Short mmCIF file of C-alpha atoms in Angstrom, two decimals:
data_model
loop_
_atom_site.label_atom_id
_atom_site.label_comp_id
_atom_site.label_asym_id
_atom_site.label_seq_id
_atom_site.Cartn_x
_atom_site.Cartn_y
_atom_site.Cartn_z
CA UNK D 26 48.27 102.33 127.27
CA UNK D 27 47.29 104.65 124.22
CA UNK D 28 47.84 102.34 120.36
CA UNK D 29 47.56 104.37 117.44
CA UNK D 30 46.01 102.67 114.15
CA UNK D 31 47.62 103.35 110.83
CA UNK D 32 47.53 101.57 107.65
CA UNK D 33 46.74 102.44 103.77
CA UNK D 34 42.87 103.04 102.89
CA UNK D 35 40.95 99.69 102.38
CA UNK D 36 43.25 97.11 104.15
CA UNK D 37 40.82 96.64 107.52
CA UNK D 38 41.98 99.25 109.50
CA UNK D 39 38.81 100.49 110.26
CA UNK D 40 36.97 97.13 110.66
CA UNK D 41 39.32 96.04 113.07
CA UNK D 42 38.77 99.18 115.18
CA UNK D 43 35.59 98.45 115.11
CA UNK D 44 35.63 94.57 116.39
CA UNK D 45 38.21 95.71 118.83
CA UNK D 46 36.15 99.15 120.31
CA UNK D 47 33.03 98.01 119.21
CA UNK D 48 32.76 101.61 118.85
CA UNK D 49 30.80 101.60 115.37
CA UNK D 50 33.57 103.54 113.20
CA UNK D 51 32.53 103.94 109.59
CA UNK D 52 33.84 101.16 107.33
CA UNK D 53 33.51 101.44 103.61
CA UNK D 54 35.13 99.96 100.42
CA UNK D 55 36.82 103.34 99.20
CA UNK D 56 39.65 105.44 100.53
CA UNK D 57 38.93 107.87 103.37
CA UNK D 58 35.88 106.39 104.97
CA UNK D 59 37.19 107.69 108.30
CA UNK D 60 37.14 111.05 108.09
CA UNK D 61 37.55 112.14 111.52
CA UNK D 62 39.76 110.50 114.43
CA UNK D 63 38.15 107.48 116.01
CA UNK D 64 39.13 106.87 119.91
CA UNK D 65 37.73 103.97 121.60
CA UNK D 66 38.90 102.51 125.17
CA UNK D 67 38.85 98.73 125.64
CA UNK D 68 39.39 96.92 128.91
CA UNK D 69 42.08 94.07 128.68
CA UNK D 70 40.48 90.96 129.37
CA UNK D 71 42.16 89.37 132.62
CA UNK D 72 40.51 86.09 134.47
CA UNK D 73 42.67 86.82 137.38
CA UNK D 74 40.58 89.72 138.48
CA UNK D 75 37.08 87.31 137.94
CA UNK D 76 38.62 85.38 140.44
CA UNK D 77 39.83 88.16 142.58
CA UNK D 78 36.11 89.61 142.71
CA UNK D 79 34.54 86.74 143.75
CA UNK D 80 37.46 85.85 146.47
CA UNK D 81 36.87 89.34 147.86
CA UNK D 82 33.08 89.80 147.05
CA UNK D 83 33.99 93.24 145.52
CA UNK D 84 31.58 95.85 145.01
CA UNK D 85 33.20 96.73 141.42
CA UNK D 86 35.59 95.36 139.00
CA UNK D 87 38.15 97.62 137.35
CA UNK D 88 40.49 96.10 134.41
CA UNK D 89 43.47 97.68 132.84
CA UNK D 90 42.32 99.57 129.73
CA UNK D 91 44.26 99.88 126.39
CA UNK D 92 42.57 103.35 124.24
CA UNK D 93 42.82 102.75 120.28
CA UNK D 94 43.08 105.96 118.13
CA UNK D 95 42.22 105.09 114.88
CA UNK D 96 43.06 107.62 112.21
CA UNK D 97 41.96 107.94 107.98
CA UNK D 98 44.37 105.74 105.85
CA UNK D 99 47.43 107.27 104.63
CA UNK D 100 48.48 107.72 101.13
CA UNK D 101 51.76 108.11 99.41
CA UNK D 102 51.58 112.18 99.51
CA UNK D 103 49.91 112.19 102.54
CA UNK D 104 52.55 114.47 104.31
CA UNK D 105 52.39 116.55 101.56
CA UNK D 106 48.02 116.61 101.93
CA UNK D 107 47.09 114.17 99.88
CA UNK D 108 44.27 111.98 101.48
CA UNK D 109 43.40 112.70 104.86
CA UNK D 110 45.32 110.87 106.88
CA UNK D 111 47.58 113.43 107.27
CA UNK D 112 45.47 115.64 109.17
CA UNK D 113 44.93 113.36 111.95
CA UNK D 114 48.88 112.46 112.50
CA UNK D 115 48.82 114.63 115.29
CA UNK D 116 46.47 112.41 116.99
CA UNK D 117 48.64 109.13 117.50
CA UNK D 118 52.04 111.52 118.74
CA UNK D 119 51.56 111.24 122.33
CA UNK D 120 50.55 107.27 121.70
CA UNK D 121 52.77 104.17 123.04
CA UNK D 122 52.74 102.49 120.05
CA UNK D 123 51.64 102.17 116.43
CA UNK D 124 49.68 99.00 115.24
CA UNK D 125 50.27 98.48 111.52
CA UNK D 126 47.44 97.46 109.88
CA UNK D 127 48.92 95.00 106.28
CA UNK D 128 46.80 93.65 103.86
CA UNK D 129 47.84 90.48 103.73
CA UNK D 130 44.85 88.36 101.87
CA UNK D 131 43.66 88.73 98.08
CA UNK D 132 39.87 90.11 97.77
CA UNK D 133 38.87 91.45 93.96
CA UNK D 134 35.75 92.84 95.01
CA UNK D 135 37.96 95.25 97.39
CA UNK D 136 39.95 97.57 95.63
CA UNK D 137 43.93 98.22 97.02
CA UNK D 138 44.88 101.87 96.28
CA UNK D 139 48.46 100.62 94.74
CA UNK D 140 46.53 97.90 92.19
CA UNK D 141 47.96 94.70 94.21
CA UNK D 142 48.96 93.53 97.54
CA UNK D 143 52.40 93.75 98.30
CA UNK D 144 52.74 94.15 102.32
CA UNK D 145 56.83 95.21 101.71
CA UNK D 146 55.98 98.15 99.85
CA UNK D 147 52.89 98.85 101.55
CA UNK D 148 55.17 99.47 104.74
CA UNK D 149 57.20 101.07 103.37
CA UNK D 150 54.81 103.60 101.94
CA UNK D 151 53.48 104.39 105.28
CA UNK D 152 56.97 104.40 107.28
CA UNK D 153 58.07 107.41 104.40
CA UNK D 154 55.08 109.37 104.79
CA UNK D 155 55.60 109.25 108.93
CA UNK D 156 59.26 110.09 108.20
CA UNK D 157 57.83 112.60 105.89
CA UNK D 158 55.83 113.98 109.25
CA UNK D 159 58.45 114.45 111.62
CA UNK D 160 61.17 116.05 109.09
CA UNK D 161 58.19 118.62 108.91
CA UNK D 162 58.33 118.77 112.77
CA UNK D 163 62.40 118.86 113.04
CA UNK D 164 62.68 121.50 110.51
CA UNK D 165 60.38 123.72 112.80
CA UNK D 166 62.04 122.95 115.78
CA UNK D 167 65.48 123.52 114.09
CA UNK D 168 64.74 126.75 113.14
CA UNK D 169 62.91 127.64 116.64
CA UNK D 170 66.33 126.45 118.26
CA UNK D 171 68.77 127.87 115.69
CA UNK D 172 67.56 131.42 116.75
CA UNK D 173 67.89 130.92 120.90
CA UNK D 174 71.35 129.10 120.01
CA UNK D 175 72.58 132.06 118.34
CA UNK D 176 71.44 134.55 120.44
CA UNK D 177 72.76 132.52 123.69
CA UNK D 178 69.78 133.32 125.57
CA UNK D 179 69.52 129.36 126.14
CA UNK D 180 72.87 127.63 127.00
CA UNK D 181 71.50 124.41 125.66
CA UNK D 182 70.22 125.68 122.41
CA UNK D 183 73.31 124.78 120.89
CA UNK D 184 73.70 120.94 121.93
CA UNK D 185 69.96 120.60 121.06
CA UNK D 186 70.43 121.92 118.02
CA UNK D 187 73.26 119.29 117.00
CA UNK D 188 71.39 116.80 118.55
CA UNK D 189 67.71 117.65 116.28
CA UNK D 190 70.81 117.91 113.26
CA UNK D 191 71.43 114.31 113.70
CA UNK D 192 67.92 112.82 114.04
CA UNK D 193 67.24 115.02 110.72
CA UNK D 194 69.72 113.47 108.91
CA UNK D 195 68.88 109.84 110.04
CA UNK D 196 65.71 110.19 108.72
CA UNK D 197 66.43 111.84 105.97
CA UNK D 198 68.85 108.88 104.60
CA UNK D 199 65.26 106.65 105.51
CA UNK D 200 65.76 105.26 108.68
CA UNK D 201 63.18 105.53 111.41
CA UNK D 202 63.80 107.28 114.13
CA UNK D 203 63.72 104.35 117.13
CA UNK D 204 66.79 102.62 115.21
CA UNK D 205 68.75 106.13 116.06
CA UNK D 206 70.19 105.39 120.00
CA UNK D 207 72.26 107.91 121.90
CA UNK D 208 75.17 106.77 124.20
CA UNK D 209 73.76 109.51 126.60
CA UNK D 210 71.33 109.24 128.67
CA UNK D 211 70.38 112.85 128.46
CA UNK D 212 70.09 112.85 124.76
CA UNK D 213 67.72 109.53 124.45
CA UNK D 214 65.22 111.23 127.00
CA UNK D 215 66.01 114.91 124.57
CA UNK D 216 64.97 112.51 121.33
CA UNK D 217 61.97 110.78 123.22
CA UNK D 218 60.83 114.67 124.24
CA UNK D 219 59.92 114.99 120.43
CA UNK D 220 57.31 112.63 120.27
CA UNK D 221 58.26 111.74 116.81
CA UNK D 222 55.91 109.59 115.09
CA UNK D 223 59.20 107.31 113.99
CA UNK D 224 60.31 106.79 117.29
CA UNK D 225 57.63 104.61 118.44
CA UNK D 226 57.44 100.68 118.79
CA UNK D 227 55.28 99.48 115.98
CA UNK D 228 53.09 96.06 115.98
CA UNK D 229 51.78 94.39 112.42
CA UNK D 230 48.76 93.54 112.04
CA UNK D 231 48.86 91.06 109.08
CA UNK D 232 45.07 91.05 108.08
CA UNK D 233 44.36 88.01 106.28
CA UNK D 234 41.35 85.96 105.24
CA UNK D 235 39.46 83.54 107.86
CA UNK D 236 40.93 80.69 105.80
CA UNK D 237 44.31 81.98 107.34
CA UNK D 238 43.74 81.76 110.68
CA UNK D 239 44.00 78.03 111.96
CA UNK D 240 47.84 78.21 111.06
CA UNK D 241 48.30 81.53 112.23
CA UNK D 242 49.48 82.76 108.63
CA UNK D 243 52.44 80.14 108.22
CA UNK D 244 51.36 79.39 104.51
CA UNK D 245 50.59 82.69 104.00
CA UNK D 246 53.36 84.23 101.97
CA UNK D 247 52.20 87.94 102.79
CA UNK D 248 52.33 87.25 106.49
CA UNK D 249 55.68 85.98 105.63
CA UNK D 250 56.87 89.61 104.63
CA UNK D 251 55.69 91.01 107.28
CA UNK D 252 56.92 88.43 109.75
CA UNK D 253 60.62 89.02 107.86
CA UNK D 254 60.58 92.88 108.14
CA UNK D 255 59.48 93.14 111.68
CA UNK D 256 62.24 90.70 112.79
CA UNK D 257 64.94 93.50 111.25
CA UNK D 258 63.29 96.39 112.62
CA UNK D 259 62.21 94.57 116.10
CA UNK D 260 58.68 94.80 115.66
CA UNK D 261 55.75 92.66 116.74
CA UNK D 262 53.50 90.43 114.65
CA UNK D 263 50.10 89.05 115.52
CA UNK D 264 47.59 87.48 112.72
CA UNK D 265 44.19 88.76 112.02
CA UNK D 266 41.27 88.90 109.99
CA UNK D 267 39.43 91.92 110.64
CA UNK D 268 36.34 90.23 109.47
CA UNK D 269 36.19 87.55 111.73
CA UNK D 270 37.05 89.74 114.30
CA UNK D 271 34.23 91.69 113.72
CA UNK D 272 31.79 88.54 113.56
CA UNK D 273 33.73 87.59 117.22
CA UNK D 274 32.97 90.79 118.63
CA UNK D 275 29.58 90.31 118.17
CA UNK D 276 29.04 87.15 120.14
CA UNK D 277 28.82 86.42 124.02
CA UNK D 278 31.60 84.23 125.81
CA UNK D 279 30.11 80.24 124.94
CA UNK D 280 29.17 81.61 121.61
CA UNK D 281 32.68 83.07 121.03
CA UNK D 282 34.17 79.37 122.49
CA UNK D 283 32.12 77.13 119.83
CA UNK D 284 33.35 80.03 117.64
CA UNK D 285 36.78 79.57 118.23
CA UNK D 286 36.83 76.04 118.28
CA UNK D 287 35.11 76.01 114.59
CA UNK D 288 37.64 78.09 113.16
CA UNK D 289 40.93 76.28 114.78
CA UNK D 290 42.21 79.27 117.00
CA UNK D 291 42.52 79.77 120.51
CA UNK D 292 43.02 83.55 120.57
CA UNK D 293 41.16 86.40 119.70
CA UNK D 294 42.31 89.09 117.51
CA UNK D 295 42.11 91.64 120.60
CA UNK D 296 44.04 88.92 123.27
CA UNK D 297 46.43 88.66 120.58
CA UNK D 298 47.26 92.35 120.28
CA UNK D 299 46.83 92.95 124.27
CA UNK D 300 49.60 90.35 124.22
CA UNK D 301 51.66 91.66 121.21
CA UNK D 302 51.44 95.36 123.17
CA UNK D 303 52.92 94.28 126.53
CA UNK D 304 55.24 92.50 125.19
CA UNK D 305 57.00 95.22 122.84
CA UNK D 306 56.05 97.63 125.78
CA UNK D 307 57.87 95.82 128.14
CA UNK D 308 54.23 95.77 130.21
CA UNK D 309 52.66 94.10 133.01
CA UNK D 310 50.20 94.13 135.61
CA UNK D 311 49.73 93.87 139.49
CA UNK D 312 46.62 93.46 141.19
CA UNK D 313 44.57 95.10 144.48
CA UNK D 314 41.55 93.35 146.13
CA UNK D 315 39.42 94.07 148.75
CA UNK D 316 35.52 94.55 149.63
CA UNK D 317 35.35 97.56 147.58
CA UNK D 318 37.15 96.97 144.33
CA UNK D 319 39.40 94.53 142.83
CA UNK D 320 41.74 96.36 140.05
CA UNK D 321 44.65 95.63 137.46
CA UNK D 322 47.10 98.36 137.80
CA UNK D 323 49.31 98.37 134.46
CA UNK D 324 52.98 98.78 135.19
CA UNK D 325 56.65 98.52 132.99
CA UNK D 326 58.76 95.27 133.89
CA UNK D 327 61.41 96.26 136.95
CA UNK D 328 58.85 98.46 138.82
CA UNK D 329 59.49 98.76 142.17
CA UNK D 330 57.28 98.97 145.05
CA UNK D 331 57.34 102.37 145.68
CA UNK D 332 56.84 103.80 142.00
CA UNK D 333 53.58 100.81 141.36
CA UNK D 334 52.21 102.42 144.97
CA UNK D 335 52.50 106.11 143.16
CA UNK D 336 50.30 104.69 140.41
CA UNK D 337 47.62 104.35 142.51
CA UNK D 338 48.48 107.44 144.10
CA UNK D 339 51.37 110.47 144.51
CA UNK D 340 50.02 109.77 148.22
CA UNK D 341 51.63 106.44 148.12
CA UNK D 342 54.88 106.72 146.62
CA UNK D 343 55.40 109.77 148.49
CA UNK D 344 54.76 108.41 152.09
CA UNK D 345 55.67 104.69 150.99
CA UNK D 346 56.63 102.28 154.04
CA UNK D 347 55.61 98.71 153.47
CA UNK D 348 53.88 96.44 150.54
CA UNK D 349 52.08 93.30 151.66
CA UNK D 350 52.19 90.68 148.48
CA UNK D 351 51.44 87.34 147.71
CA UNK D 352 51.54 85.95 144.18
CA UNK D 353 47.25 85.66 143.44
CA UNK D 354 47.05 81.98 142.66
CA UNK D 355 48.44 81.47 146.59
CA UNK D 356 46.14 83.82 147.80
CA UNK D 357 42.91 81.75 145.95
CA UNK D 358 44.35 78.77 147.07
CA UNK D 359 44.85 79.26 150.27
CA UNK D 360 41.13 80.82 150.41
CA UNK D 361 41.68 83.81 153.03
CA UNK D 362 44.13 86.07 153.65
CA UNK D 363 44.49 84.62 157.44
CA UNK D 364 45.09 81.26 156.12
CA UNK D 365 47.83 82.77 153.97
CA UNK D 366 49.18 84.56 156.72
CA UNK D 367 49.52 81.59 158.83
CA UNK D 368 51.40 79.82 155.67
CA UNK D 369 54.09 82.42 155.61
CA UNK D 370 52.64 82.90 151.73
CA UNK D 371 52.10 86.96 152.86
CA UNK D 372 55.49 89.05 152.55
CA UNK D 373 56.35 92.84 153.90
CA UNK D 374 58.43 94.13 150.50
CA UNK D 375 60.22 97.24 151.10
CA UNK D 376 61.60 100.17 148.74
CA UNK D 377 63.70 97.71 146.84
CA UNK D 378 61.06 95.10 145.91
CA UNK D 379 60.49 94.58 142.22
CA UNK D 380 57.03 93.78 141.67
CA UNK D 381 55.78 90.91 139.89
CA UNK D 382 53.16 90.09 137.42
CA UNK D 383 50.47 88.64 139.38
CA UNK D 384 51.33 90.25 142.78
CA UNK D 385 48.13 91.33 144.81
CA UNK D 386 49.70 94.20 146.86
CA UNK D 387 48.45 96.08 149.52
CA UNK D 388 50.53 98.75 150.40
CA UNK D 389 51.74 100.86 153.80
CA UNK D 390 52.05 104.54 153.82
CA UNK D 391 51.70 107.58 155.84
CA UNK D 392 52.31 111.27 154.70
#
């Protein structure tokens, strides 16, 4: 899973990537401290495959990983080069998802480029300057497609061409591109082809002060914006402070328990995200053990058998026969595999098995 970071200069965008990556991104109080794209990979904390290890005595644990691509905050103009921000756009195309990074807590001593905090308008000036992005796109493509339509070289020029008409227009009238749906099949996977920057699921992050935290935002009337406007547009929200993230990030796992318990929350910044993502992703995960490795293997709700086995490997999918699965908390309590066995806990799935979250799977093949 690949989560593109965007936000206005000087709302925590940057801090956050940092307490999330650890990766040591420049932070600064002024616009543009990032001045080049920022990619760091995080492993999604998962207990299950702790316990999975030590079951199995595996040589080497191997979590699901989320990669953040954090790019320089975006301006109003940005699509027309003001800032930076623009020039890294290119980076987050080809990501899942966009977390919104809002400035939702008051801080004099750091300076908002509009003058106040206002999270509505602050979305807003972001979501234009994307739409901004991909009209710039379209109009290529348009005019790359109007030629092979009129000379008929390309049968489909023509449909395409209708079809890139009517996503130009929707965004043109201010409307993201994921609220535009196609009754055909063929034309949703034709408008997902794009990549457009306005057709991906998007996830607030309403940064707010420490002070914030213990009631996840609730008397925060910022957070309250935010929470309003992602309900319309079907959006995610999780509540952070960047800064406390940061200070969390820095600690080992007791420390970051007394931590927790100090401040009144329960969840990290980054579980709440990892959370936030699978959720709007429609995400989950199955697991493998064994002597050599125990892995999560990240996978979209309604997977079946055959297509998790080709995420391992083509080899699998290809040549699939069988999957052995049990559910993980039966295998650990049932302490072997034999003794699961013997409980009638261990079931042969076949082609039409839908895997589940927690399924330890073993799977049959031959090619």
């Amino acid at each position: 899973m690949k989560l593109g970071i965007v936000g206005l200069p000087n709302v925590g965008k940057s801090t956050l990537f940092n307490s999330l990556t650890k990766a040591g991104a420049l932070a600064a109080n002024y616009p543009f401290a990032t001045i080049d794209p920022n990619i760091g990979v995080v492993a999604v904390p998962d207990e299950r495959l702790k316990l999975l290890s030590e079951f199995s005595h595996s040589r080497k644990v191997t979590p699901a990983t989320i990669e953040f691509v954090d790019i320089a905050g975006l301006v109003k103009g940005a699509s027309k080069g003001e800032g930076l921000g623009n020039q890294f756009l290119a980076n987050i195309r080809e990501c899942d998802a966009i977390v919104h990074v809002v400035r939702c807590f008051e801080d004099t001593n750091i300076v908002h480029v509009d003058g106040s905090i206002d999270p509505a308008r602050d979305i807003d000036t972001i979501n234009l300057e994307l739409i901004f992005a991909d009209l710039e796109v379209l109009d290529r493509r348009i005019a790359k497609t109007g030629k092979a339509a009129k000379s008929g070289a390309d049968k489909n020029a023509k449909h395409e061409a209708e079809l890139l008409s009517q996503i130009h227009k929707w965004l043109e009238d201010g409307k993201m591109a994921l609220s535009l749906h196609f009754d055909d099949e063929e034309d949703e996977k034709f408008k997902e082809s794009l990549f457009l920057l306005t057709d991906k699921p998007v996830i607030y992050a309403a940064n707010v002060a420490d002070s914030d935290l213990a009631d996840d935002g609730a008397s925060n009337p910022h957070v309250e914006a935010v929470r309003k406007l992602a309900q319309e547009q079907g959006a995610e929200v999780f509540v952070v402070s960047a800064e406390i993230e940061q200070e969390i990030s820095e600690l080992d796992d007791d420390e970051k328990t007394e931590f927790f318990a100090d401040l009144g929350i329960k969840k990290s910044g980054l579980d709440k995200l990892i959370a936030a993502s699978y959720k709007l992703l429609g995400l989950m995960s199955f697991l493998t053990t064994g002597e050599d490795e125990t892995r999560a293997w990240t996978i979209r709700i309604g997977t079946k058998a055959p297509q998790a086995a080709g995420k391992i490997h083509t080899d699998f999918e290809r040549g699939f026969i069988k999957a052995e699965v049990i559910n993980y908390r039966q295998l650990l309590d049932c302490g072997s595999y034999a003794a699961a066995r013997e409980k009638g806990l261990v079931r042969m799935e076949g082609k039409d098995y839908v895997v589940q979250d927690g399924d330890v799977i073993l799977f049959r093949f031959n090619v």
